[in-house]
Amino acid sequence: MKRKINRIIGVFLCLVMLTGCNLKEFLSDLLSTLKTSQVTSEIIGGGQEGCAIYSSMEVLIESEEVELLSSPTSLEETFEVVNKSTLMATACYVVNGVQYERIASGFIIKKEHLIDAYKYYFVSSASKLFYRSLNEEEVYVNRAPSYVEIVLGTYKRFYAKVEAYYERFDIVVLSFTTTDDLSVLELGDSDSLTIGQAVNSMGTPELGVSVLNTMIRGNISSMYKDATIYYGNEQLASYTTHQFDAPTNSGMEGGPVFTDDGKVVGITTYKYGASSGFESMSRFIPINDVKNCLNALVNNQEYALPTIGVQVIELYAVVMEGTATWTDEISLYEGLYIESVVAGGRFAKAGATAQGVITKAWLNGEEYRISGSAKLFTLLSRIQKGDSFKVEVVYQTGAKEFELNFND
Amino acid sequence: MLKASRKCLLILLCSFICSCSNYKRLDTWNYNVQRLCLQALEESNEEAYVKALPSVVSVFNLVDDEYDGLGSGFIFDQDDNYQYIITNAHVLEGGTSFYVMSYMGQTTPAELVGMDEKADVGVVKCKILEKTKVATFPAADYTKIENPTIGSTAYAIGNPGSIEYAQTITKGFVNGVDKFPLKSSEAFEVAKFAIQIDLTLNPGNSGGPLVNESGEVIGVTTFKINVINGITYTGINYCLPINSVLRMASVIKEKGAFVRPSLGINNYKEVRELILYERGYLNVPSSLNTGIVITKHGSDSRLDIPTYSIIKSLNGYEATSLAEFRRRLYETEPGDEVEIEYYEYSQDGYKDVAKIKVATVSLVL
């Protein structure tokens, strides 16, 4: 039954996309199949036949680099530019005969030429788009959507398929194919942002297409704050965020945060305390933190965050507990206290030991102050194979530098 | 065709921005508003504020001489004896008598001219207030007023909460135009929310003007969304577009009520709302993304064209959204003949554009 449905959906989508012929009978057949069967979608990653709808078209001719758009000179122009590449994604699930919808926002980050069409990759929020439910072993798993429908700012609609995702950063990459020539949003440099700077965000609150691609504007309130997403007691994602004060609403997760010149500097994520009456504590993931991840996902490569093999805790928390008080004597107030070193990890291999404080790091020669775990996490997310990464650890006996090996 | 969850979304739990909590008898009003306002005007560098404020008033709603509620309003017209004030109908609702107070603090009784509860537009008139002026608009002819562009800055002036906060200005920028937070078929006659904006609106702001950077009135602050389906929303506010409001207000001023021209009772849906399944079912060409689909004909429909036909334009104005379609329809008088361009629906696909002329009827809601 599962295979049958998958095939029906696949063929149906192909027909809609390519021929536009009269599908009345076909669609009613599909709908009745979906309604009457007790569909249990398979786990994402386990098998996605249902989504593999473009196989016949996927003849890659060339991959296109980011198109440079002429810089907008006003907010109105910025809106026009970003609106064309920002979309609302609706993922539909049929679980035990009941239909569920999940709504998130997204934006196009890559464009590929096929023989007579274009394939676009867009990024969205994984936790927002995926539907989780218990499997037979009583474990929560992501379900594969029956279909994902997207609406672009021009109100054009397409079916999309899930390409890859990395839950730790709450990122999912999807793709759709069309003959329309659309633009890719240019990624900016989130490191150049400063507190107080104005940024814009675009997305669609869960009210639906009626508020499609709402653009909001606010200022950055704080930077490098940890954010963790829980599903029940399970930690789904953790990453660093910048906080801004524009009124994001549920459904805007996955949408772009961009500067006035239309360059993407972040991905909107869950606002702080959404269910507790907090207002305008919106957050976004800085784009520089996830560039490596996005790059891997759109190129169908595996992505894993580099680890250094230490268990750390913020220094102030340790001092408050009454340990490592020696740091006060040498006026060391910020950093990461190493509680333990994982045997065989990069840190251990470099010869470092616990009970020290990580205060600085150098990535490819550039120095960064490690004021907290968010900062270290941010740095790790940017490390690529072969990069030089050095940390300074302050021990009671003095400071030492360790070169960590990222060649493997 | 709407799914259950979508239907749920349409159950709007919203808050009309009309304050009823701050009880204050008008005759005990003893507050040096005049001095404060003149001072505020002199000190303000904001062109929008300086130009718009003299037309802004506070509107008091009294039931049996007891204060019942407070809203905002603005002067949109004036003759030898009276000034005419636009506010929201829900500010005036239930009131037995009304007062208006100018930005200078001058208070005078006002008389209800008429209101349209469905569109949430109300008009009151009062004797001419000192040092006030008629609001300015982007164009003298309201049919020529275009909607504001997305991303443009706009200000709301009104008295959130209570009269102590009269002439409060809040700034935001336009998030969207032609938005329709209600289901289309209802939205056509009921909803009137077209300008979406992220500025701060609070109870008491209702009926106040939304002005652009030049101080010209571009909308009427009306409505904000609070909680829908248990999700709390912030910064989603709606303002009536001034072009529609001016049309209604001028008719109300003349006739005491706005009688709607109608094509008969029909249900409509915007083409851009159709999901892919529906588009496939109806064979809507992929190039067609705007227009109005007739989803159901009523018993007295004047449109003798098949259900699911798509209206392209009305009197030459593209029906890009229901708000636009309604606006152009409401610019005609009941009984007028209107010309409609449409794509006729057939099972084999939509036919080429055709034209019909139909006479509208008066719609009694």
PDB file of N, CA, C and O in Angstrom, chain A residues 164-219:
ATOM      1  N   ALA A 164      17.894  17.022   2.002  1.00  0.00           N
ATOM      2  CA  ALA A 164      18.764  16.646   3.116  1.00  0.00           C
ATOM      3  C   ALA A 164      18.449  17.540   4.295  1.00  0.00           C
ATOM      4  O   ALA A 164      17.834  18.592   4.141  1.00  0.00           O
ATOM      5  N   TYR A 165      18.852  17.113   5.461  1.00  0.00           N
ATOM      6  CA  TYR A 165      18.620  17.976   6.612  1.00  0.00           C
ATOM      7  C   TYR A 165      19.672  17.722   7.678  1.00  0.00           C
ATOM      8  O   TYR A 165      20.324  16.670   7.706  1.00  0.00           O
ATOM      9  N   TYR A 166      19.873  18.706   8.539  1.00  0.00           N
ATOM     10  CA  TYR A 166      20.806  18.574   9.647  1.00  0.00           C
ATOM     11  C   TYR A 166      20.097  19.145  10.867  1.00  0.00           C
ATOM     12  O   TYR A 166      19.958  20.362  11.020  1.00  0.00           O
ATOM     13  N   GLU A 167      19.622  18.264  11.702  1.00  0.00           N
ATOM     14  CA  GLU A 167      18.703  18.703  12.747  1.00  0.00           C
ATOM     15  C   GLU A 167      19.362  19.545  13.818  1.00  0.00           C
ATOM     16  O   GLU A 167      18.729  20.364  14.450  1.00  0.00           O
ATOM     17  N   ARG A 168      20.645  19.315  14.035  1.00  0.00           N
ATOM     18  CA  ARG A 168      21.303  20.061  15.101  1.00  0.00           C
ATOM     19  C   ARG A 168      21.230  21.565  14.865  1.00  0.00           C
ATOM     20  O   ARG A 168      21.111  22.357  15.790  1.00  0.00           O
ATOM     21  N   PHE A 169      21.294  21.957  13.587  1.00  0.00           N
ATOM     22  CA  PHE A 169      21.148  23.374  13.242  1.00  0.00           C
ATOM     23  C   PHE A 169      19.715  23.705  12.824  1.00  0.00           C
ATOM     24  O   PHE A 169      19.447  24.804  12.355  1.00  0.00           O
ATOM     25  N   ASP A 170      18.828  22.714  12.936  1.00  0.00           N
ATOM     26  CA  ASP A 170      17.433  22.913  12.559  1.00  0.00           C
ATOM     27  C   ASP A 170      17.290  23.322  11.096  1.00  0.00           C
ATOM     28  O   ASP A 170      16.506  24.194  10.748  1.00  0.00           O
ATOM     29  N   ILE A 171      18.088  22.694  10.242  1.00  0.00           N
ATOM     30  CA  ILE A 171      18.087  23.071   8.829  1.00  0.00           C
ATOM     31  C   ILE A 171      17.623  21.911   7.972  1.00  0.00           C
ATOM     32  O   ILE A 171      18.031  20.773   8.174  1.00  0.00           O
ATOM     33  N   VAL A 172      16.755  22.223   7.027  1.00  0.00           N
ATOM     34  CA  VAL A 172      16.388  21.225   6.026  1.00  0.00           C
ATOM     35  C   VAL A 172      16.529  21.889   4.662  1.00  0.00           C
ATOM     36  O   VAL A 172      16.244  23.074   4.505  1.00  0.00           O
ATOM     37  N   VAL A 173      17.037  21.141   3.699  1.00  0.00           N
ATOM     38  CA  VAL A 173      17.160  21.650   2.334  1.00  0.00           C
ATOM     39  C   VAL A 173      16.187  20.882   1.459  1.00  0.00           C
ATOM     40  O   VAL A 173      16.161  19.653   1.483  1.00  0.00           O
ATOM     41  N   LEU A 174      15.367  21.611   0.746  1.00  0.00           N
ATOM     42  CA  LEU A 174      14.397  20.998  -0.155  1.00  0.00           C
ATOM     43  C   LEU A 174      14.650  21.525  -1.563  1.00  0.00           C
ATOM     44  O   LEU A 174      15.386  22.495  -1.743  1.00  0.00           O
ATOM     45  N   SER A 175      14.043  20.903  -2.532  1.00  0.00           N
ATOM     46  CA  SER A 175      14.240  21.376  -3.900  1.00  0.00           C
ATOM     47  C   SER A 175      12.928  21.326  -4.659  1.00  0.00           C
ATOM     48  O   SER A 175      12.001  20.601  -4.289  1.00  0.00           O
ATOM     49  N   PHE A 176      12.855  22.135  -5.693  1.00  0.00           N
ATOM     50  CA  PHE A 176      11.731  22.055  -6.625  1.00  0.00           C
ATOM     51  C   PHE A 176      12.238  22.405  -8.007  1.00  0.00           C
ATOM     52  O   PHE A 176      13.294  23.002  -8.168  1.00  0.00           O
ATOM     53  N   THR A 177      11.484  22.006  -8.999  1.00  0.00           N
ATOM     54  CA  THR A 177      11.912  22.194 -10.383  1.00  0.00           C
ATOM     55  C   THR A 177      10.863  22.976 -11.145  1.00  0.00           C
ATOM     56  O   THR A 177       9.667  22.720 -10.997  1.00  0.00           O
ATOM     57  N   THR A 178      11.312  23.909 -11.927  1.00  0.00           N
ATOM     58  CA  THR A 178      10.390  24.712 -12.728  1.00  0.00           C
ATOM     59  C   THR A 178      11.140  25.289 -13.918  1.00  0.00           C
ATOM     60  O   THR A 178      12.368  25.351 -13.914  1.00  0.00           O
ATOM     61  N   THR A 179      10.390  25.717 -14.887  1.00  0.00           N
ATOM     62  CA  THR A 179      11.021  26.385 -16.024  1.00  0.00           C
ATOM     63  C   THR A 179      11.206  27.874 -15.741  1.00  0.00           C
ATOM     64  O   THR A 179      11.857  28.572 -16.510  1.00  0.00           O
ATOM     65  N   ASP A 180      10.627  28.355 -14.658  1.00  0.00           N
ATOM     66  CA  ASP A 180      10.742  29.780 -14.330  1.00  0.00           C
ATOM     67  C   ASP A 180      12.175  30.124 -13.933  1.00  0.00           C
ATOM     68  O   ASP A 180      12.830  29.368 -13.229  1.00  0.00           O
ATOM     69  N   ASP A 181      12.610  31.278 -14.376  1.00  0.00           N
ATOM     70  CA  ASP A 181      13.957  31.734 -14.042  1.00  0.00           C
ATOM     71  C   ASP A 181      13.876  32.564 -12.766  1.00  0.00           C
ATOM     72  O   ASP A 181      13.476  33.722 -12.797  1.00  0.00           O
ATOM     73  N   LEU A 182      14.231  31.961 -11.663  1.00  0.00           N
ATOM     74  CA  LEU A 182      14.147  32.656 -10.374  1.00  0.00           C
ATOM     75  C   LEU A 182      15.538  33.044  -9.890  1.00  0.00           C
ATOM     76  O   LEU A 182      16.540  32.607 -10.438  1.00  0.00           O
ATOM     77  N   SER A 183      15.576  33.850  -8.864  1.00  0.00           N
ATOM     78  CA  SER A 183      16.871  34.309  -8.346  1.00  0.00           C
ATOM     79  C   SER A 183      17.206  33.601  -7.052  1.00  0.00           C
ATOM     80  O   SER A 183      16.337  33.163  -6.312  1.00  0.00           O
ATOM     81  N   VAL A 184      18.507  33.539  -6.804  1.00  0.00           N
ATOM     82  CA  VAL A 184      19.002  32.975  -5.564  1.00  0.00           C
ATOM     83  C   VAL A 184      19.339  34.151  -4.652  1.00  0.00           C
ATOM     84  O   VAL A 184      19.858  35.160  -5.110  1.00  0.00           O
ATOM     85  N   LEU A 185      19.026  34.017  -3.387  1.00  0.00           N
ATOM     86  CA  LEU A 185      19.381  35.100  -2.466  1.00  0.00           C
ATOM     87  C   LEU A 185      20.873  35.027  -2.166  1.00  0.00           C
ATOM     88  O   LEU A 185      21.427  33.959  -1.918  1.00  0.00           O
ATOM     89  N   GLU A 186      21.497  36.176  -2.184  1.00  0.00           N
ATOM     90  CA  GLU A 186      22.929  36.225  -1.935  1.00  0.00           C
ATOM     91  C   GLU A 186      23.183  36.144  -0.429  1.00  0.00           C
ATOM     92  O   GLU A 186      22.506  36.820   0.356  1.00  0.00           O
ATOM     93  N   LEU A 187      24.126  35.314  -0.040  1.00  0.00           N
ATOM     94  CA  LEU A 187      24.453  35.209   1.380  1.00  0.00           C
ATOM     95  C   LEU A 187      25.450  36.310   1.745  1.00  0.00           C
ATOM     96  O   LEU A 187      26.429  36.530   1.044  1.00  0.00           O
ATOM     97  N   GLY A 188      25.186  36.976   2.855  1.00  0.00           N
ATOM     98  CA  GLY A 188      26.059  38.057   3.293  1.00  0.00           C
ATOM     99  C   GLY A 188      27.040  37.573   4.349  1.00  0.00           C
ATOM    100  O   GLY A 188      27.291  36.381   4.495  1.00  0.00           O
ATOM    101  N   ASP A 189      27.572  38.513   5.094  1.00  0.00           N
ATOM    102  CA  ASP A 189      28.567  38.196   6.119  1.00  0.00           C
ATOM    103  C   ASP A 189      27.981  38.546   7.481  1.00  0.00           C
ATOM    104  O   ASP A 189      27.869  39.722   7.827  1.00  0.00           O
ATOM    105  N   SER A 190      27.596  37.522   8.235  1.00  0.00           N
ATOM    106  CA  SER A 190      26.948  37.810   9.516  1.00  0.00           C
ATOM    107  C   SER A 190      27.954  38.277  10.563  1.00  0.00           C
ATOM    108  O   SER A 190      27.569  38.809  11.600  1.00  0.00           O
ATOM    109  N   ASP A 191      29.255  38.092  10.293  1.00  0.00           N
ATOM    110  CA  ASP A 191      30.253  38.569  11.259  1.00  0.00           C
ATOM    111  C   ASP A 191      30.324  40.091  11.306  1.00  0.00           C
ATOM    112  O   ASP A 191      30.817  40.672  12.264  1.00  0.00           O
ATOM    113  N   SER A 192      29.850  40.722  10.243  1.00  0.00           N
ATOM    114  CA  SER A 192      29.955  42.184  10.217  1.00  0.00           C
ATOM    115  C   SER A 192      28.782  42.849  10.928  1.00  0.00           C
ATOM    116  O   SER A 192      28.721  44.073  11.015  1.00  0.00           O
ATOM    117  N   LEU A 193      27.856  42.057  11.442  1.00  0.00           N
ATOM    118  CA  LEU A 193      26.706  42.649  12.139  1.00  0.00           C
ATOM    119  C   LEU A 193      27.151  43.226  13.483  1.00  0.00           C
ATOM    120  O   LEU A 193      28.100  42.736  14.095  1.00  0.00           O
ATOM    121  N   THR A 194      26.436  44.233  13.928  1.00  0.00           N
ATOM    122  CA  THR A 194      26.733  44.807  15.239  1.00  0.00           C
ATOM    123  C   THR A 194      25.428  44.971  16.017  1.00  0.00           C
ATOM    124  O   THR A 194      24.357  45.068  15.411  1.00  0.00           O
ATOM    125  N   ILE A 195      25.555  45.040  17.318  1.00  0.00           N
ATOM    126  CA  ILE A 195      24.360  45.240  18.148  1.00  0.00           C
ATOM    127  C   ILE A 195      23.784  46.622  17.841  1.00  0.00           C
ATOM    128  O   ILE A 195      24.516  47.598  17.752  1.00  0.00           O
ATOM    129  N   GLY A 196      22.483  46.674  17.669  1.00  0.00           N
ATOM    130  CA  GLY A 196      21.830  47.935  17.339  1.00  0.00           C
ATOM    131  C   GLY A 196      21.566  48.094  15.858  1.00  0.00           C
ATOM    132  O   GLY A 196      20.789  48.951  15.457  1.00  0.00           O
ATOM    133  N   GLN A 197      22.222  47.283  15.052  1.00  0.00           N
ATOM    134  CA  GLN A 197      22.048  47.401  13.599  1.00  0.00           C
ATOM    135  C   GLN A 197      20.647  46.943  13.187  1.00  0.00           C
ATOM    136  O   GLN A 197      20.093  46.002  13.752  1.00  0.00           O
ATOM    137  N   ALA A 198      20.107  47.613  12.175  1.00  0.00           N
ATOM    138  CA  ALA A 198      18.776  47.234  11.692  1.00  0.00           C
ATOM    139  C   ALA A 198      18.875  46.031  10.760  1.00  0.00           C
ATOM    140  O   ALA A 198      19.752  45.987   9.898  1.00  0.00           O
ATOM    141  N   VAL A 199      18.016  45.064  10.973  1.00  0.00           N
ATOM    142  CA  VAL A 199      17.918  43.930  10.050  1.00  0.00           C
ATOM    143  C   VAL A 199      16.450  43.677   9.734  1.00  0.00           C
ATOM    144  O   VAL A 199      15.568  44.090  10.476  1.00  0.00           O
ATOM    145  N   ASN A 200      16.223  43.006   8.618  1.00  0.00           N
ATOM    146  CA  ASN A 200      14.860  42.697   8.195  1.00  0.00           C
ATOM    147  C   ASN A 200      14.673  41.193   8.171  1.00  0.00           C
ATOM    148  O   ASN A 200      15.640  40.450   8.019  1.00  0.00           O
ATOM    149  N   SER A 201      13.460  40.786   8.316  1.00  0.00           N
ATOM    150  CA  SER A 201      13.171  39.358   8.243  1.00  0.00           C
ATOM    151  C   SER A 201      11.932  39.181   7.384  1.00  0.00           C
ATOM    152  O   SER A 201      11.058  40.049   7.374  1.00  0.00           O
ATOM    153  N   MET A 202      11.900  38.080   6.654  1.00  0.00           N
ATOM    154  CA  MET A 202      10.707  37.817   5.853  1.00  0.00           C
ATOM    155  C   MET A 202      10.240  36.385   6.076  1.00  0.00           C
ATOM    156  O   MET A 202      11.051  35.477   6.214  1.00  0.00           O
ATOM    157  N   GLY A 203       8.953  36.219   6.128  1.00  0.00           N
ATOM    158  CA  GLY A 203       8.405  34.877   6.314  1.00  0.00           C
ATOM    159  C   GLY A 203       6.899  34.958   6.370  1.00  0.00           C
ATOM    160  O   GLY A 203       6.316  36.044   6.304  1.00  0.00           O
ATOM    161  N   THR A 204       6.286  33.805   6.506  1.00  0.00           N
ATOM    162  CA  THR A 204       4.831  33.748   6.495  1.00  0.00           C
ATOM    163  C   THR A 204       4.322  33.217   7.823  1.00  0.00           C
ATOM    164  O   THR A 204       4.533  32.054   8.130  1.00  0.00           O
ATOM    165  N   PRO A 205       3.699  34.049   8.640  1.00  0.00           N
ATOM    166  CA  PRO A 205       3.094  33.540   9.870  1.00  0.00           C
ATOM    167  C   PRO A 205       2.068  32.452   9.545  1.00  0.00           C
ATOM    168  O   PRO A 205       1.554  32.402   8.426  1.00  0.00           O
ATOM    169  N   GLU A 206       1.786  31.629  10.518  1.00  0.00           N
ATOM    170  CA  GLU A 206       0.962  30.445  10.254  1.00  0.00           C
ATOM    171  C   GLU A 206      -0.462  30.752   9.825  1.00  0.00           C
ATOM    172  O   GLU A 206      -1.255  29.846   9.597  1.00  0.00           O
ATOM    173  N   LEU A 207      -0.797  32.029   9.731  1.00  0.00           N
ATOM    174  CA  LEU A 207      -2.126  32.384   9.238  1.00  0.00           C
ATOM    175  C   LEU A 207      -2.282  31.954   7.792  1.00  0.00           C
ATOM    176  O   LEU A 207      -3.375  31.908   7.260  1.00  0.00           O
ATOM    177  N   GLY A 208      -1.162  31.677   7.134  1.00  0.00           N
ATOM    178  CA  GLY A 208      -1.235  31.126   5.786  1.00  0.00           C
ATOM    179  C   GLY A 208      -0.969  32.152   4.709  1.00  0.00           C
ATOM    180  O   GLY A 208      -0.368  33.205   4.953  1.00  0.00           O
ATOM    181  N   VAL A 209      -1.443  31.846   3.535  1.00  0.00           N
ATOM    182  CA  VAL A 209      -1.099  32.628   2.350  1.00  0.00           C
ATOM    183  C   VAL A 209      -1.627  34.059   2.443  1.00  0.00           C
ATOM    184  O   VAL A 209      -1.169  34.944   1.754  1.00  0.00           O
ATOM    185  N   SER A 210      -2.553  34.279   3.356  1.00  0.00           N
ATOM    186  CA  SER A 210      -3.100  35.631   3.506  1.00  0.00           C
ATOM    187  C   SER A 210      -2.037  36.610   3.970  1.00  0.00           C
ATOM    188  O   SER A 210      -2.147  37.800   3.733  1.00  0.00           O
ATOM    189  N   VAL A 211      -1.033  36.140   4.638  1.00  0.00           N
ATOM    190  CA  VAL A 211       0.036  37.048   5.106  1.00  0.00           C
ATOM    191  C   VAL A 211       1.363  36.597   4.507  1.00  0.00           C
ATOM    192  O   VAL A 211       2.402  36.709   5.116  1.00  0.00           O
ATOM    193  N   LEU A 212       1.296  36.111   3.272  1.00  0.00           N
ATOM    194  CA  LEU A 212       2.476  35.564   2.604  1.00  0.00           C
ATOM    195  C   LEU A 212       3.624  36.573   2.591  1.00  0.00           C
ATOM    196  O   LEU A 212       3.442  37.739   2.274  1.00  0.00           O
ATOM    197  N   ASN A 213       4.780  36.078   2.927  1.00  0.00           N
ATOM    198  CA  ASN A 213       6.011  36.875   2.869  1.00  0.00           C
ATOM    199  C   ASN A 213       5.886  38.239   3.549  1.00  0.00           C
ATOM    200  O   ASN A 213       6.114  39.277   2.950  1.00  0.00           O
ATOM    201  N   THR A 214       5.485  38.187   4.790  1.00  0.00           N
ATOM    202  CA  THR A 214       5.459  39.401   5.599  1.00  0.00           C
ATOM    203  C   THR A 214       6.891  39.847   5.880  1.00  0.00           C
ATOM    204  O   THR A 214       7.710  39.052   6.311  1.00  0.00           O
ATOM    205  N   MET A 215       7.183  41.096   5.603  1.00  0.00           N
ATOM    206  CA  MET A 215       8.532  41.604   5.884  1.00  0.00           C
ATOM    207  C   MET A 215       8.473  42.454   7.150  1.00  0.00           C
ATOM    208  O   MET A 215       7.633  43.328   7.281  1.00  0.00           O
ATOM    209  N   ILE A 216       9.345  42.134   8.078  1.00  0.00           N
ATOM    210  CA  ILE A 216       9.377  42.897   9.321  1.00  0.00           C
ATOM    211  C   ILE A 216      10.782  43.433   9.533  1.00  0.00           C
ATOM    212  O   ILE A 216      11.735  42.965   8.907  1.00  0.00           O
ATOM    213  N   ARG A 217      10.913  44.393  10.405  1.00  0.00           N
ATOM    214  CA  ARG A 217      12.192  45.080  10.554  1.00  0.00           C
ATOM    215  C   ARG A 217      12.450  45.324  12.032  1.00  0.00           C
ATOM    216  O   ARG A 217      11.539  45.657  12.782  1.00  0.00           O
ATOM    217  N   GLY A 218      13.667  45.123  12.443  1.00  0.00           N
ATOM    218  CA  GLY A 218      14.005  45.378  13.839  1.00  0.00           C
ATOM    219  C   GLY A 218      15.496  45.606  13.973  1.00  0.00           C
ATOM    220  O   GLY A 218      16.218  45.674  12.980  1.00  0.00           O
ATOM    221  N   ASN A 219      15.935  45.732  15.203  1.00  0.00           N
ATOM    222  CA  ASN A 219      17.356  45.953  15.453  1.00  0.00           C
ATOM    223  C   ASN A 219      17.922  44.784  16.236  1.00  0.00           C
ATOM    224  O   ASN A 219      17.220  44.156  17.029  1.00  0.00           O
TER     225      ASN A 219
END
